[in-house]
Short mmCIF file of the C-alpha atoms (twelve columns), coordinates in Angstrom:
data_MODEL
# 
_entry.id   MODEL 
# 
loop_
_atom_site.group_PDB 
_atom_site.id 
_atom_site.type_symbol 
_atom_site.label_atom_id 
_atom_site.label_alt_id 
_atom_site.label_comp_id 
_atom_site.label_asym_id 
_atom_site.label_seq_id 
_atom_site.Cartn_x 
_atom_site.Cartn_y 
_atom_site.Cartn_z 
_atom_site.pdbx_PDB_model_num 
ATOM 1   C CA . MET A 1   -100.511 132.433 59.969 1 
ATOM 2   C CA . SER A 2   -103.316 132.952 62.477 1 
ATOM 3   C CA . SER A 3   -103.399 135.949 64.805 1 
ATOM 4   C CA . ASP A 4   -102.601 133.666 67.756 1 
ATOM 5   C CA . GLU A 5   -99.571  132.286 65.912 1 
ATOM 6   C CA . LEU A 6   -98.400  135.804 65.071 1 
ATOM 7   C CA . ARG A 7   -98.768  136.818 68.717 1 
ATOM 8   C CA . GLN A 8   -96.592  133.853 69.707 1 
ATOM 9   C CA . VAL A 9   -93.975  134.968 67.170 1 
ATOM 10  C CA . PHE A 10  -94.072  138.399 68.831 1 
ATOM 11  C CA . TYR A 11  -93.668  136.901 72.314 1 
ATOM 12  C CA . THR A 12  -90.748  134.769 71.111 1 
ATOM 13  C CA . ASN A 13  -89.009  137.723 69.459 1 
ATOM 14  C CA . LEU A 14  -89.630  139.968 72.462 1 
ATOM 15  C CA . ALA A 15  -88.160  137.342 74.786 1 
ATOM 16  C CA . SER A 16  -85.133  137.101 72.464 1 
ATOM 17  C CA . ILE A 17  -83.974  140.697 72.973 1 
ATOM 18  C CA . PRO A 18  -80.866  140.287 75.135 1 
ATOM 19  C CA . ALA A 19  -80.478  142.157 78.403 1 
ATOM 20  C CA . GLY A 20  -78.661  145.420 77.824 1 
ATOM 21  C CA . ARG A 21  -79.969  145.742 74.251 1 
ATOM 22  C CA . TYR A 22  -83.040  147.406 72.712 1 
ATOM 23  C CA . CYS A 23  -85.206  146.939 69.633 1 
ATOM 24  C CA . SER A 24  -87.337  149.486 67.794 1 
ATOM 25  C CA . TYR A 25  -91.053  148.979 67.398 1 
ATOM 26  C CA . GLY A 26  -90.553  148.975 63.623 1 
ATOM 27  C CA . ASP A 27  -87.812  146.353 63.724 1 
ATOM 28  C CA . MET A 28  -89.998  144.152 65.914 1 
ATOM 29  C CA . ALA A 29  -92.871  144.571 63.455 1 
ATOM 30  C CA . SER A 30  -90.586  143.488 60.599 1 
ATOM 31  C CA . LEU A 31  -89.384  140.467 62.562 1 
ATOM 32  C CA . CYS A 32  -92.998  139.460 63.197 1 
ATOM 33  C CA . GLY A 33  -94.270  140.234 59.698 1 
ATOM 34  C CA . VAL A 34  -96.896  142.706 60.932 1 
ATOM 35  C CA . HIS A 35  -97.533  146.451 60.964 1 
ATOM 36  C CA . VAL A 36  -96.034  148.432 63.825 1 
ATOM 37  C CA . ARG A 37  -99.566  149.196 65.078 1 
ATOM 38  C CA . GLN A 38  -100.013 145.480 65.767 1 
ATOM 39  C CA . VAL A 39  -96.852  145.437 67.902 1 
ATOM 40  C CA . LEU A 40  -98.199  148.377 69.906 1 
ATOM 41  C CA . ALA A 41  -101.540 146.614 70.362 1 
ATOM 42  C CA . TRP A 42  -99.821  143.458 71.613 1 
ATOM 43  C CA . LEU A 43  -97.768  145.520 74.048 1 
ATOM 44  C CA . ARG A 44  -100.913 147.141 75.448 1 
ATOM 45  C CA . THR A 45  -102.428 143.716 76.053 1 
ATOM 46  C CA . LEU A 46  -99.446  141.971 77.651 1 
ATOM 47  C CA . PRO A 47  -100.589 140.152 80.773 1 
ATOM 48  C CA . ALA A 48  -99.840  142.147 83.944 1 
ATOM 49  C CA . ASP A 49  -97.773  139.273 85.335 1 
ATOM 50  C CA . SER A 50  -95.728  138.884 82.128 1 
ATOM 51  C CA . ASN A 51  -91.968  138.500 82.492 1 
ATOM 52  C CA . LEU A 52  -91.417  139.541 78.884 1 
ATOM 53  C CA . PRO A 53  -88.987  142.478 78.526 1 
ATOM 54  C CA . TRP A 54  -91.490  144.959 77.028 1 
ATOM 55  C CA . TYR A 55  -89.296  147.839 78.176 1 
ATOM 56  C CA . ARG A 56  -86.591  146.909 75.627 1 
ATOM 57  C CA . LEU A 57  -88.812  148.206 72.803 1 
ATOM 58  C CA . ILE A 58  -88.266  151.874 71.946 1 
ATOM 59  C CA . THR A 59  -88.958  154.223 69.036 1 
ATOM 60  C CA . GLY A 60  -87.145  154.184 65.711 1 
ATOM 61  C CA . GLN A 61  -85.530  157.463 66.784 1 
ATOM 62  C CA . ARG A 62  -83.785  155.429 69.519 1 
ATOM 63  C CA . LYS A 63  -85.799  157.118 72.270 1 
ATOM 64  C CA . ILE A 64  -88.355  156.005 74.808 1 
ATOM 65  C CA . ALA A 65  -91.850  157.003 73.754 1 
ATOM 66  C CA . ASP A 66  -93.494  159.824 75.688 1 
ATOM 67  C CA . TYR A 67  -96.269  158.263 77.768 1 
ATOM 68  C CA . PRO A 68  -97.405  158.371 81.385 1 
ATOM 69  C CA . GLY A 69  -95.204  156.097 83.451 1 
ATOM 70  C CA . ASN A 70  -92.273  155.984 81.027 1 
ATOM 71  C CA . GLN A 71  -89.894  156.653 83.931 1 
ATOM 72  C CA . ARG A 72  -90.261  152.968 84.804 1 
ATOM 73  C CA . GLN A 73  -88.983  152.062 81.340 1 
ATOM 74  C CA . TYR A 74  -85.989  154.409 81.747 1 
ATOM 75  C CA . ARG A 75  -85.232  152.791 85.122 1 
ATOM 76  C CA . LEU A 76  -85.513  149.216 83.832 1 
ATOM 77  C CA . LEU A 77  -83.205  149.959 80.892 1 
ATOM 78  C CA . SER A 78  -80.789  151.777 83.188 1 
ATOM 79  C CA . ASP A 79  -80.749  148.742 85.487 1 
ATOM 80  C CA . GLU A 80  -79.430  146.787 82.471 1 
ATOM 81  C CA . GLY A 81  -76.761  149.389 81.755 1 
ATOM 82  C CA . LEU A 82  -78.595  151.199 78.951 1 
ATOM 83  C CA . ILE A 83  -78.241  154.940 79.421 1 
ATOM 84  C CA . PRO A 84  -79.364  157.455 76.800 1 
ATOM 85  C CA . GLU A 85  -76.797  159.814 75.325 1 
ATOM 86  C CA . SER A 86  -76.984  163.557 76.044 1 
ATOM 87  C CA . ASN A 87  -79.438  163.941 73.119 1 
ATOM 88  C CA . GLY A 88  -81.825  161.426 74.739 1 
ATOM 89  C CA . LYS A 89  -81.085  158.696 72.192 1 
ATOM 90  C CA . TYR A 90  -79.802  155.248 73.043 1 
ATOM 91  C CA . PRO A 91  -76.466  154.272 71.461 1 
ATOM 92  C CA . THR A 92  -76.768  152.382 68.187 1 
ATOM 93  C CA . ALA A 93  -74.198  149.836 69.420 1 
ATOM 94  C CA . TYR A 94  -76.903  148.362 71.679 1 
ATOM 95  C CA . ARG A 95  -79.575  148.025 69.003 1 
ATOM 96  C CA . TRP A 96  -80.943  144.543 68.388 1 
ATOM 97  C CA . PRO A 97  -80.941  142.858 66.000 1 
ATOM 98  C CA . ASP A 98  -77.572  144.149 64.828 1 
ATOM 99  C CA . HIS A 99  -77.960  146.099 61.582 1 
ATOM 100 C CA . SER A 100 -74.273  146.676 60.918 1 
ATOM 101 C CA . VAL A 101 -73.917  143.622 58.669 1 
# 
């Protein structure tokens, strides 16, 4: 698959994360068949006017990454009903795709 085709797979998977759910960077990388670093690179280069739900991607520890401006990500997830637990982790029940099967 070409890099453009892989990027489209990423966009499709990112758009597929339902509202009120989250996906880890690593799970997204597995879904796309790439290394997690590629997912992070694609996120950094999302068009400014993109409607893709980039904020639904969080760390494998079920936390929002520490970066300048991450309060916006907390707010966007909160607007969808996703609130971290007292330990700062998001509940596993809202992880996507569902890994309980």
